Short mmCIF file of C-alpha atoms and ligand atoms in Angstrom, two decimals:
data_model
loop_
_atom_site.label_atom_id
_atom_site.label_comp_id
_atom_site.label_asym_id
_atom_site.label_seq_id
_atom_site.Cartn_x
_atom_site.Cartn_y
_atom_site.Cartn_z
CA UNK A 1 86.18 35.84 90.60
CA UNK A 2 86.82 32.89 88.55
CA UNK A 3 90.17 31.98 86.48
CA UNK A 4 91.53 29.29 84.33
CA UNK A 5 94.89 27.72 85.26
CA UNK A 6 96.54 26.23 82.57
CA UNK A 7 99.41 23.41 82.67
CA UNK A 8 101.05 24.24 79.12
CA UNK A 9 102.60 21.69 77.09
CA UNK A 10 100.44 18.55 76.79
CA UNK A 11 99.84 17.76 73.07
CA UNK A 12 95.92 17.67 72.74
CA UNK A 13 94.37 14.39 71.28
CA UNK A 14 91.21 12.73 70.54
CA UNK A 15 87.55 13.63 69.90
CA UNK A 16 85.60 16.58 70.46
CA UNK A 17 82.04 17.29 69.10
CA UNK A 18 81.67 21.20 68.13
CA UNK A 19 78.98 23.10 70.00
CA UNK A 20 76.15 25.12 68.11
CA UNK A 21 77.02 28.36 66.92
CA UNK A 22 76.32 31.68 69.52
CA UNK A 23 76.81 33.97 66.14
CA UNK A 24 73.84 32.02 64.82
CA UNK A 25 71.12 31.34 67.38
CA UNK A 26 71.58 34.99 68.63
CA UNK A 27 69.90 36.31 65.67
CA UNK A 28 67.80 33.51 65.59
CA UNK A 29 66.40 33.58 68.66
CA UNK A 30 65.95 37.06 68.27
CA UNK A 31 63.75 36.28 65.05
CA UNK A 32 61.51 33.94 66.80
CA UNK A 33 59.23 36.97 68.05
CA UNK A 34 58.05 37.47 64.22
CA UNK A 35 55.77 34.45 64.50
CA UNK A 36 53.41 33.89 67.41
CA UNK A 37 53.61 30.71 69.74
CA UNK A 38 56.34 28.36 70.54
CA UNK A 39 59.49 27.38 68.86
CA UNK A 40 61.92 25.15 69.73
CA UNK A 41 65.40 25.80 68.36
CA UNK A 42 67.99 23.07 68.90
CA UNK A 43 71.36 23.10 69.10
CA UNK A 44 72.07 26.32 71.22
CA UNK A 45 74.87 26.55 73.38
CA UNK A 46 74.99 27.13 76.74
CA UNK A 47 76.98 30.51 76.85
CA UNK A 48 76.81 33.83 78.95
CA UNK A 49 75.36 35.58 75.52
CA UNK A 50 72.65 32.60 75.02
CA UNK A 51 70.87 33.55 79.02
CA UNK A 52 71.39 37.58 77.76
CA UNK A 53 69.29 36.97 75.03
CA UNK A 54 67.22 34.49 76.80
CA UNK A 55 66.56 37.27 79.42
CA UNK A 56 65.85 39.83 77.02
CA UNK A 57 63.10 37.83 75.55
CA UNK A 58 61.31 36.71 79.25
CA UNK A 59 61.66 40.36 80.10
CA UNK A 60 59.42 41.24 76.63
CA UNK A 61 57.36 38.92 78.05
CA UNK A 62 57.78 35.48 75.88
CA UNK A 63 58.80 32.22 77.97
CA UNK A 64 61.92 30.95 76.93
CA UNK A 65 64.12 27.89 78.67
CA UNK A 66 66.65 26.71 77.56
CA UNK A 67 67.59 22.48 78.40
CA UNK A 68 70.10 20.12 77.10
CA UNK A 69 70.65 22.56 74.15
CA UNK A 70 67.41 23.34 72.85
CA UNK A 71 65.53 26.57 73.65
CA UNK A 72 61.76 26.22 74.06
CA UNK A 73 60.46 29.82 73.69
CA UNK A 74 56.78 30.69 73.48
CA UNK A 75 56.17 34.42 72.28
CA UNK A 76 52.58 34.53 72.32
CA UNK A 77 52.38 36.15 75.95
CA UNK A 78 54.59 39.26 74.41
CA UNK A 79 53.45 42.43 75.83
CA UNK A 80 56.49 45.06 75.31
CA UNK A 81 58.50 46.34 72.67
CA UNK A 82 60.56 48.22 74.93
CA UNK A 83 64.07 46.79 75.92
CA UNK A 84 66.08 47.64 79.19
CA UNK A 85 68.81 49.22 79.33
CA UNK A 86 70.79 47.41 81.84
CA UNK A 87 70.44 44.51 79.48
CA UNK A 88 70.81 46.00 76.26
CA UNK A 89 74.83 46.99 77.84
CA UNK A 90 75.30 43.59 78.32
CA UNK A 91 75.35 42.12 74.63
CA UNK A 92 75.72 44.10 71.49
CA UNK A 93 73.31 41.26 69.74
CA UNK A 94 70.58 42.66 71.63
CA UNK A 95 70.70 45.58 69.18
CA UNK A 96 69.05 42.09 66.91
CA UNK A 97 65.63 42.80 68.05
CA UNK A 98 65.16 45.80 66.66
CA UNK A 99 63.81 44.50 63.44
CA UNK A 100 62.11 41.79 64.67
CA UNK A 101 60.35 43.82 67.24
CA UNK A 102 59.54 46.73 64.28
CA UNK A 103 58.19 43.98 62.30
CA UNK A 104 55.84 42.37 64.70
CA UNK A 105 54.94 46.00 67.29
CA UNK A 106 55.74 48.74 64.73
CA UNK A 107 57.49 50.02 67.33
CA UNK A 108 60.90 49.27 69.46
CA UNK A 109 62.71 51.22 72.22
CA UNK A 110 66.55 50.42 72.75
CA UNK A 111 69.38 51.97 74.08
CA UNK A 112 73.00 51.80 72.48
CA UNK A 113 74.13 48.03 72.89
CA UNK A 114 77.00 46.95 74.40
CA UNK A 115 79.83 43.86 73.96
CA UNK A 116 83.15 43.42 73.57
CA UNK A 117 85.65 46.51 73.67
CA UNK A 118 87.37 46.13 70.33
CA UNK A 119 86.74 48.95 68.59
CA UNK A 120 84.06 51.79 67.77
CA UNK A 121 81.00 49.31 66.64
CA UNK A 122 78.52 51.49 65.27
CA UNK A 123 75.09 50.94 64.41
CA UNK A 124 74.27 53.17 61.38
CA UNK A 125 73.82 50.94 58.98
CA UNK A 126 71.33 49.47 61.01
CA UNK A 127 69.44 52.46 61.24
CA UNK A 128 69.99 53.58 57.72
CA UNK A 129 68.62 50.00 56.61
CA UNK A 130 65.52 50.33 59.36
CA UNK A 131 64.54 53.90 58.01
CA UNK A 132 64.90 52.55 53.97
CA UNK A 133 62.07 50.27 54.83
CA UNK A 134 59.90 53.00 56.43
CA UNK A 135 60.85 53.62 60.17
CA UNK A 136 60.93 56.68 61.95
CA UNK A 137 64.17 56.61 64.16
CA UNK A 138 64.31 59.09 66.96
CA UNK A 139 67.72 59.20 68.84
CA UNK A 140 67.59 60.62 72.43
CA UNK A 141 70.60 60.74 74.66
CA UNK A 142 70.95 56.81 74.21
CA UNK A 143 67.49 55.47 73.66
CA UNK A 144 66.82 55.00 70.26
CA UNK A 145 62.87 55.09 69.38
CA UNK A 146 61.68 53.50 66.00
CA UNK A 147 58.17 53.36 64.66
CA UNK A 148 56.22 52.72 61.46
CA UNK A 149 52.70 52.41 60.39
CA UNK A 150 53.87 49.48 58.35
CA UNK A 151 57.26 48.91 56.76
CA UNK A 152 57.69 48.89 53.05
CA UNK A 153 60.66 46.73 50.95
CA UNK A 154 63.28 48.99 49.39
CA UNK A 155 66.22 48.74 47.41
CA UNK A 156 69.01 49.33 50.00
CA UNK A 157 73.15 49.22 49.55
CA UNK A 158 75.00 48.64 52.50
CA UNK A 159 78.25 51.08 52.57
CA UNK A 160 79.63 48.15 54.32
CA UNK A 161 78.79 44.30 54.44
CA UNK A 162 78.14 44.40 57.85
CA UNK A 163 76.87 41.08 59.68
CA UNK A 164 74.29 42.45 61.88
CA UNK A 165 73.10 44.88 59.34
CA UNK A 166 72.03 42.36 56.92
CA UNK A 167 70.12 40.53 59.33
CA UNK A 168 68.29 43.11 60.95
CA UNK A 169 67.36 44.47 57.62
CA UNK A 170 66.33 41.00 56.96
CA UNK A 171 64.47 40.65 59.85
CA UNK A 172 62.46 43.37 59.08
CA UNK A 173 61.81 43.11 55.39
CA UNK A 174 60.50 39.96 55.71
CA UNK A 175 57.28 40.90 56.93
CA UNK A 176 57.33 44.19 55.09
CA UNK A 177 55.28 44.96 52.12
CA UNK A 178 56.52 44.29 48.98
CA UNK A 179 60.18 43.22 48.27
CA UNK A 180 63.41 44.55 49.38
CA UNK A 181 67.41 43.99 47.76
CA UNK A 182 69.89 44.23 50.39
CA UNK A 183 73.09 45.01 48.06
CA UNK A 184 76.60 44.72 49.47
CA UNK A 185 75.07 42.15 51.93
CA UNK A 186 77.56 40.92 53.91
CA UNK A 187 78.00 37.04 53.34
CA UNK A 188 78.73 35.29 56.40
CA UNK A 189 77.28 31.45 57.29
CA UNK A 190 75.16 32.75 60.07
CA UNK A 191 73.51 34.76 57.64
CA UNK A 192 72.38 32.00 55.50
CA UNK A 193 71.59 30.22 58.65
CA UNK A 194 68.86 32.97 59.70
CA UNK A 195 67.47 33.00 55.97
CA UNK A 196 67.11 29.33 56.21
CA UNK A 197 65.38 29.66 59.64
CA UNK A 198 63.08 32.65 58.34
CA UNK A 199 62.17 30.45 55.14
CA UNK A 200 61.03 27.44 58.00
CA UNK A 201 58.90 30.31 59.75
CA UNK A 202 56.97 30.44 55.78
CA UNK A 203 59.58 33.80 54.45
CA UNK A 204 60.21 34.27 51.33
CA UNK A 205 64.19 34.64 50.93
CA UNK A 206 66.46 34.47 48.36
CA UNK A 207 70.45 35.05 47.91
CA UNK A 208 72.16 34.98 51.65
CA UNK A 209 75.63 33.94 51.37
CA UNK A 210 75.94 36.05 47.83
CA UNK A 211 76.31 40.06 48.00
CA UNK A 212 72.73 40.69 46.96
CA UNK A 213 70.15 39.06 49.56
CA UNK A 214 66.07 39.63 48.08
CA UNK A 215 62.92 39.68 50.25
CA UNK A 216 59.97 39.23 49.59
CA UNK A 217 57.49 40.29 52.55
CA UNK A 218 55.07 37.93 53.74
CA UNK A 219 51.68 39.07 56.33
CA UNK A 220 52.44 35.96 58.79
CA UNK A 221 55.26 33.47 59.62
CA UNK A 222 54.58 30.14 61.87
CA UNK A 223 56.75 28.79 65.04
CA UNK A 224 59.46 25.75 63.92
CA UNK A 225 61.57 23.62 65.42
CA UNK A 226 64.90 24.53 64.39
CA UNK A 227 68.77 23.19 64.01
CA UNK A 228 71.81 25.78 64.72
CA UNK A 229 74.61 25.30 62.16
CA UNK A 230 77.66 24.19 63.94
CA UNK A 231 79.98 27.13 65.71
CA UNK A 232 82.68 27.98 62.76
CA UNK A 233 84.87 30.21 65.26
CA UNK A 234 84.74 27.24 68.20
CA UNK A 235 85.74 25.03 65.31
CA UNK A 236 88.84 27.14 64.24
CA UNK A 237 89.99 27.80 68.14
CA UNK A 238 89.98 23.79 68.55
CA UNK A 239 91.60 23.30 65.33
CA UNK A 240 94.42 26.16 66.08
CA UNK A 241 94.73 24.50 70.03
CA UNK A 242 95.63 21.07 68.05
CA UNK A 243 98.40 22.54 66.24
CA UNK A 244 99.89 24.87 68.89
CA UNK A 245 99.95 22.05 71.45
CA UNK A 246 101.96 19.94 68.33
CA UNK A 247 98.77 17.10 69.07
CA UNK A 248 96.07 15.56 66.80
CA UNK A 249 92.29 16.56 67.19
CA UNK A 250 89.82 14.77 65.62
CA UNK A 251 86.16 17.60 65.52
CA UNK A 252 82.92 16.47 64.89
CA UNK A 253 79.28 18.08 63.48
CA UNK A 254 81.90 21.08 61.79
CA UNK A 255 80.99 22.25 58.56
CA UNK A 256 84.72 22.90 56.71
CA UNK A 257 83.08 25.00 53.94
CA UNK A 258 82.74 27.72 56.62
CA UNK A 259 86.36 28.05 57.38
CA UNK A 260 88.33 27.65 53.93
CA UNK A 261 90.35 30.37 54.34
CA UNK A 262 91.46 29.64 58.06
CA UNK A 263 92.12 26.01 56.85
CA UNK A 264 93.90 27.36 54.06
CA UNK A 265 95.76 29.78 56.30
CA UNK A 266 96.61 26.94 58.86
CA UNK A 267 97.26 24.18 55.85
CA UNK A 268 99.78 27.20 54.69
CA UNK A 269 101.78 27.00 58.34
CA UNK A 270 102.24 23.44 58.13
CA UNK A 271 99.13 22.06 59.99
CA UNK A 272 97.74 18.61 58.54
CA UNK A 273 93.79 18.65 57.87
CA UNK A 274 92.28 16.20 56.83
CA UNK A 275 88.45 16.39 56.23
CA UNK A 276 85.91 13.86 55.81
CA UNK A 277 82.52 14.97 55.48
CA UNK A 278 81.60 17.10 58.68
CA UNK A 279 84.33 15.54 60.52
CA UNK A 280 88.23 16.96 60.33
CA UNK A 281 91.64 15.67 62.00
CA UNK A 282 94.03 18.82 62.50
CA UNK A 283 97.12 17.39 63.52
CA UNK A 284 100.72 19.36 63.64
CA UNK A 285 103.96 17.60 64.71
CA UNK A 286 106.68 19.96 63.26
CA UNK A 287 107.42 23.73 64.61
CA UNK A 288 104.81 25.94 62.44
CA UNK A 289 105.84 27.95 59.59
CA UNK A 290 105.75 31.37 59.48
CA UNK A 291 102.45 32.46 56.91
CA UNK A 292 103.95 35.79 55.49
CA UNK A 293 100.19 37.74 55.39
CA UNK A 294 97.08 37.09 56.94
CA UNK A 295 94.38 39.86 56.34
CA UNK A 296 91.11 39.83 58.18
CA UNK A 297 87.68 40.85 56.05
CA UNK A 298 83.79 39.73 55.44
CA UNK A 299 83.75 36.25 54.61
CA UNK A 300 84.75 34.28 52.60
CA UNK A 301 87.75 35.87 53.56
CA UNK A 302 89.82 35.15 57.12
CA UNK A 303 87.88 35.30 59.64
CA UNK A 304 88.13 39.06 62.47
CA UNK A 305 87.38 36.15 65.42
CA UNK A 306 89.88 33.82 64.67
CA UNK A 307 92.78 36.34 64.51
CA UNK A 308 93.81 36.35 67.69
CA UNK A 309 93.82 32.41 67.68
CA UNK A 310 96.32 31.91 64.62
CA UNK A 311 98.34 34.99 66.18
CA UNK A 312 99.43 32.90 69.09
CA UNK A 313 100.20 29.76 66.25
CA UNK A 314 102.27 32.44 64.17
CA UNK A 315 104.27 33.47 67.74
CA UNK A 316 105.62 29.93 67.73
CA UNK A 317 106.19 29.83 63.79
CA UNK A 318 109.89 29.72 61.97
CA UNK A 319 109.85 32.96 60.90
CA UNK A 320 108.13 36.22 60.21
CA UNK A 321 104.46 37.01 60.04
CA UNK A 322 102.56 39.16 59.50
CA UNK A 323 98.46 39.65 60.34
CA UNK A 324 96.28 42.76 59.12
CA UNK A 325 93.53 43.54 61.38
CA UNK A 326 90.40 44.91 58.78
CA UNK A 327 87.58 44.84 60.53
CA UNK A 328 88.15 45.88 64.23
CA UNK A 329 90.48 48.72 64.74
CA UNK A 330 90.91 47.57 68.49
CA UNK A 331 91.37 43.94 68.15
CA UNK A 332 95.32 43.81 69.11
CA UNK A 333 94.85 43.88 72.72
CA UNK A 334 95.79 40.40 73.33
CA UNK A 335 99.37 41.07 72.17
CA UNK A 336 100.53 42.93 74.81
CA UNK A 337 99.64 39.73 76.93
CA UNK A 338 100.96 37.62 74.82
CA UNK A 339 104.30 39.38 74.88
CA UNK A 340 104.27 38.78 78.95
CA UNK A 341 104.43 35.20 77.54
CA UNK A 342 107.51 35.53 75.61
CA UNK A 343 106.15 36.22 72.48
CA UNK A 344 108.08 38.93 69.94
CA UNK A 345 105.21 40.93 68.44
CA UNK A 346 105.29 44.40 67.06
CA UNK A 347 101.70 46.29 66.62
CA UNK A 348 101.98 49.35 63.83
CA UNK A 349 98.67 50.72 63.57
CA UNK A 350 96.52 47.63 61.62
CA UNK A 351 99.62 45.32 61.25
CA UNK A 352 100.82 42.84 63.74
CA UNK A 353 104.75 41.90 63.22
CA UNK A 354 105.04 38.27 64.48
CA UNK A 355 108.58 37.34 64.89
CA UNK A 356 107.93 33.32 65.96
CA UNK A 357 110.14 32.39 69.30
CA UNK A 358 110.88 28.88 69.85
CA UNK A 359 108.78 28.84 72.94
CA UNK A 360 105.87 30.54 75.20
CA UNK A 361 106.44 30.91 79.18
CA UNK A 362 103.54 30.41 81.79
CA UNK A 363 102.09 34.32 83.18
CA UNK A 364 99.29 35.61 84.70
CA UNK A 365 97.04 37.15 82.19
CA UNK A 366 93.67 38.85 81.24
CA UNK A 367 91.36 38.33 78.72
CA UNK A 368 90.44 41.49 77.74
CA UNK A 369 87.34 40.64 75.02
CA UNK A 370 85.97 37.18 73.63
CA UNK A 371 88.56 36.12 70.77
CA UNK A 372 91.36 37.56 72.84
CA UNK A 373 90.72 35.41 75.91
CA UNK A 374 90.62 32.38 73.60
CA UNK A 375 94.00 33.38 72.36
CA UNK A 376 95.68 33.34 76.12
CA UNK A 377 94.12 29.85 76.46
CA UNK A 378 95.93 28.72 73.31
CA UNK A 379 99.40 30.26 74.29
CA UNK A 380 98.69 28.43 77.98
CA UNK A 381 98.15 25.19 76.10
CA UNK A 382 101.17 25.88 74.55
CA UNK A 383 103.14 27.23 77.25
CA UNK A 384 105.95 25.72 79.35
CA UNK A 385 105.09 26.09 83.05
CA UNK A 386 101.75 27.69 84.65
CA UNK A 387 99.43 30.09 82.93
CA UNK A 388 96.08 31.94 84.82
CA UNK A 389 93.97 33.56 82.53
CA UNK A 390 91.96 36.20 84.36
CA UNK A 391 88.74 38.12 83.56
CA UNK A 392 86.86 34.59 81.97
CA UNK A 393 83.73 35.90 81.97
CA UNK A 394 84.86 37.23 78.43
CA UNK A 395 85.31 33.39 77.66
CA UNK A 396 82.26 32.27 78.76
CA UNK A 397 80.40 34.57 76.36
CA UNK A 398 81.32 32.63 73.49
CA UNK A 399 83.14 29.11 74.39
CA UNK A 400 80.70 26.58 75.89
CA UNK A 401 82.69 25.75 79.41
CA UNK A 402 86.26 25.56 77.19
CA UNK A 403 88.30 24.25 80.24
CA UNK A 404 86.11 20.72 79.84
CA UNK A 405 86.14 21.07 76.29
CA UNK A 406 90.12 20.71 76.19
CA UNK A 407 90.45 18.46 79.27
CA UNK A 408 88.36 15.87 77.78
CA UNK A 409 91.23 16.05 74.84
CA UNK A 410 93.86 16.11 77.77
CA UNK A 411 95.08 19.71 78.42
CA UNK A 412 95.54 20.35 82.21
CA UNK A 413 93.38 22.95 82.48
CA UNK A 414 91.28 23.99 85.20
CA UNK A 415 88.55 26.76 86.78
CA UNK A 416 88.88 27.83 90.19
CA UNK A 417 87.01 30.56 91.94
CA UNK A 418 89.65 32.57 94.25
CA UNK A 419 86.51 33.76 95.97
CA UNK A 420 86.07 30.62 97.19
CA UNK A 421 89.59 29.18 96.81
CA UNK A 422 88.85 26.04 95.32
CA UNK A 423 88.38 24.60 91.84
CA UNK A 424 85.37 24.87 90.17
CA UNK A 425 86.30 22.13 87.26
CA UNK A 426 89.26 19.94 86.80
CA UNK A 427 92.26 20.28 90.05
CA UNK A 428 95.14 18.94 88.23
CA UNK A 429 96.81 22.66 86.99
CA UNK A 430 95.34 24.14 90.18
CA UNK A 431 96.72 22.12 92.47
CA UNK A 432 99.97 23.00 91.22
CA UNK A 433 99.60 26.68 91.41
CA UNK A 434 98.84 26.47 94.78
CA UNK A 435 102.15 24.12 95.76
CA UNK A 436 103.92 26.36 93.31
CA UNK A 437 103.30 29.40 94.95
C1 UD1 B 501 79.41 40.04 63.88
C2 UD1 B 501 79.78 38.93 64.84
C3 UD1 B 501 81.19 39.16 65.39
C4 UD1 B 501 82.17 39.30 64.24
C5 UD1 B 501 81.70 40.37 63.26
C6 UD1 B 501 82.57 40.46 62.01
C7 UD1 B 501 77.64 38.34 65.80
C8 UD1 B 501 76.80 38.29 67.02
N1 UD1 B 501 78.84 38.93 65.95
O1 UD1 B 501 79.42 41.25 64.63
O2 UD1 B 501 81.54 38.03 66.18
O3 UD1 B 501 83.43 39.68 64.75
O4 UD1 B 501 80.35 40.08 62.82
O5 UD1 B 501 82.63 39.23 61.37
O6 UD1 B 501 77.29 37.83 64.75
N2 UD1 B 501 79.81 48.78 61.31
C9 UD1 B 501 79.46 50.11 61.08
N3 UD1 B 501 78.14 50.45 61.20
C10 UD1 B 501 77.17 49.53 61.52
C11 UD1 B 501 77.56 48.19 61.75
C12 UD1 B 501 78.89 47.85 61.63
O7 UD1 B 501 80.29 50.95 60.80
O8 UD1 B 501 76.00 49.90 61.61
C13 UD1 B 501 81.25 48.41 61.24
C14 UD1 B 501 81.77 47.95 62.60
O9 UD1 B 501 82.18 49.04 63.40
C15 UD1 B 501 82.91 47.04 62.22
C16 UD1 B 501 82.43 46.41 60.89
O10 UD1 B 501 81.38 47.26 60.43
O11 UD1 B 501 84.07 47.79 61.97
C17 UD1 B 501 81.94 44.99 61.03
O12 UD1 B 501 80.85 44.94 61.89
P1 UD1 B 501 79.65 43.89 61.70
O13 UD1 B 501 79.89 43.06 60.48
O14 UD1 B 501 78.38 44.63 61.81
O15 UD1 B 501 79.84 42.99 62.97
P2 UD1 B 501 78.77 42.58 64.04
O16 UD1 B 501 77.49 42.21 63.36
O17 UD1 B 501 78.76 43.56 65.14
#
């Protein structure tokens, strides 16, 4: 079982290049089975999620590598429509195919997806938008069945912007018949990313990144070569690790127009950003100030995935703050580790309390979902003394191997498997556990 071991309190400096973005080529990837032969879609990262997806695909029957960041994938050699179930459990994007696969087989088997435990995560509206276009969905036990003779655009209003919603309906719609609004779409980057992708195939799509998103189905798309926008959520976990660590990060190949309300949140607790095109310096050499309300919704507003990063910047603030949790109702599970850490946080139903402490203390702690486990890498950045963060594999879903990420800016940080007893990456903060203990 693998763990990081963190040294805390080395200020992080220099430059770091920001990895592709998972939230992106997930969908993408998934969209490349619309259009017949091979694709080659560049700047992927090499994450846990990425070889899911990548798996999912080969077992459909396409061939699909993935090298130095770009994923060849040839879906001509498809044969199946019909997704297993022990892979389906493994990533909750799986649940992306579904239009695709309606779109290209008019037919798609799945079983409820799976991903991260913070909170319910239905798919209705994913249903809802599948059946507006003309699909019969059969639920039984947990496989879902959808079929159509042909799917038809529609005028559909989402009760909820959700993310993958929109771009399964999307998906779908874009090789449906006629033209189909997607009202109350949600308005994320990634969203705007896959419309820009699906307009390279030869689509015909108009408004992503507004609330109304129109389609116009066309009878074939063509296989691209494709660029992934830059990873907004890596960006804003790099940006928060600069400030809690009281160091100066310069990030390159970011896009800053993706994360104006975290930079406006971080800008508001004291951090210096300066931004220059796609590159940005977050530096912070002063205790953080307390930000009195941070509340979480569909962009443009503050981003669900980076509140557990700014949560461990607010624990060190001057002051109280205070974070609403919108979109996830069980996304405060990091604060009971953070508390073994020293921090003074009080959870009351969607609210987090943050009363900032001067300091964090090294502990053993467990990721216990994606965001979260970035969070307990922060606060061990931060941290005086040792910190092990178990349960990585949570990590490595989303953070393109983070403990060489941050030692090439200078955190001691390293991976060891206690399997084996012996580091993986890195030694430095290892080593000292094991003379520690
Ligand atoms: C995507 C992101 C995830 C991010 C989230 C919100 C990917 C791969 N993942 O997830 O990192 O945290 O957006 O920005 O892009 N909902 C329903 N019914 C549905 C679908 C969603 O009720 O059919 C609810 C969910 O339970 C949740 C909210 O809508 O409370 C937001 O979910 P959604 O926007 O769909 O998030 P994901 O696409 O799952």
């Amino acid at each position: 079982m693998e763990k990081l071991v963190i040294e805390g309190g080395r200020p992080l400096s220099g430059t770091i290049r920001i990895q592709g973005a998972k939230n992106a080529a997930l969908p993408i990837l998934a969209a490349c089975i619309m259009a017949e032969g091979t694709h080659r879609i560049q700047n992927v990262p090499d994450l846990l999620d990425i070889h899911v997806m990548l798996n999912i695909l080969r077992s459909l029957g396409c061939q699909a590598e993935l090298v130095d960041g770009t994923v060849t994938i040839d879906t001509a050699p498809m044969h199946s429509a019909h997704i297993p179930e022990h892979l389906m459990r493994q990533m909750r994007s799986s649940i992306f195919l579904m239009g695709p696969l309606l779109a290209r087989f008019g037919e798609v088997h799945v079983y409820q997806p799976g991903g991260c435990a913070i909170g319910e995560r239905k798919i209705n509206l994913h249903l809802l938008g599948l059946e507006a276009l003309g699909a019969e969905v059969q639920e039984q036990g947990n496989q879902i069945v959808c079929r159509s003779g042909g799917l038809i655009g529609n005028d559909i209003v989402l009760d909820f912007p959700s993310v993958g919603a929109t771009e399964n309906i999307m998906m779908a719609a874009a090789r449906a018949d006629g033209i189909t609004m997607i009202h109350n779409a949600a308005r994320e980057p990634e969203i705007q990313d896959l419309q820009n992708f699906l307009n390279a195939m030869g689509a015909e799509i108009y408004g992503a990144g507004t609330d109304t998103i129109t389609v116009k189905g066309v009878k074939r798309l063509q296989p691209v070569t494709y660029s992934v926008i830059p990873d907004r959520i890596v960006t804003g976990t790099i940006m928060i690790a600069a400030a809690v660590t009281r160091g100066s990060v310069t990030l390159e190949n970011t896009n800053p127009s993706h994360l104006t309300s975290a930079i406006h949140a971080l800008r508001r607790a004291g951090v210096q950003i300066t931004i220059d095109g796609d590159i940005m310096n977050v530096s912070c050499h002063t205790r953080p100030k307390a930000v009195e309300r941070i509340v979480t919704s569909p962009h443009p507003a503050f981003p669900t995935d980076l509140q557990s990063q700014i949560m461990v910047l607010l624990s060190l603030a001057d002051g109280l703050s205070i974070i609403k949790e919108t979109i996830f109702e069980g996304r405060f599970k990091h604060v009971d580790e953070l508390a073994r850490m020293g921090a003074d946080i009080r959870v009351d139903q969607t609210n987090a309390y943050i009363r900032g402490v001067p300091r964090l203390y090294g502990a053993t702690v467990e990721a216990t979902d994606l965001r979260a486990g970035a969070a307990l890498v922060l606060a061990g950045l931060a941290a005086r003394g040792i910190t092990v963060v178990e349960q990585i594999h949570h990590i490595d879903r989303g953070y393109d191997r983070i403990e060489e990420m941050l030692g090439r800016l200078g955190a001691n940080i390293s991976r060891i498997d206690t399997a084996a007893n012996a580091p993986v990456w890195g030694g430095g903060a290892a080593d000292k556990l094991v003379s520690e203990a």
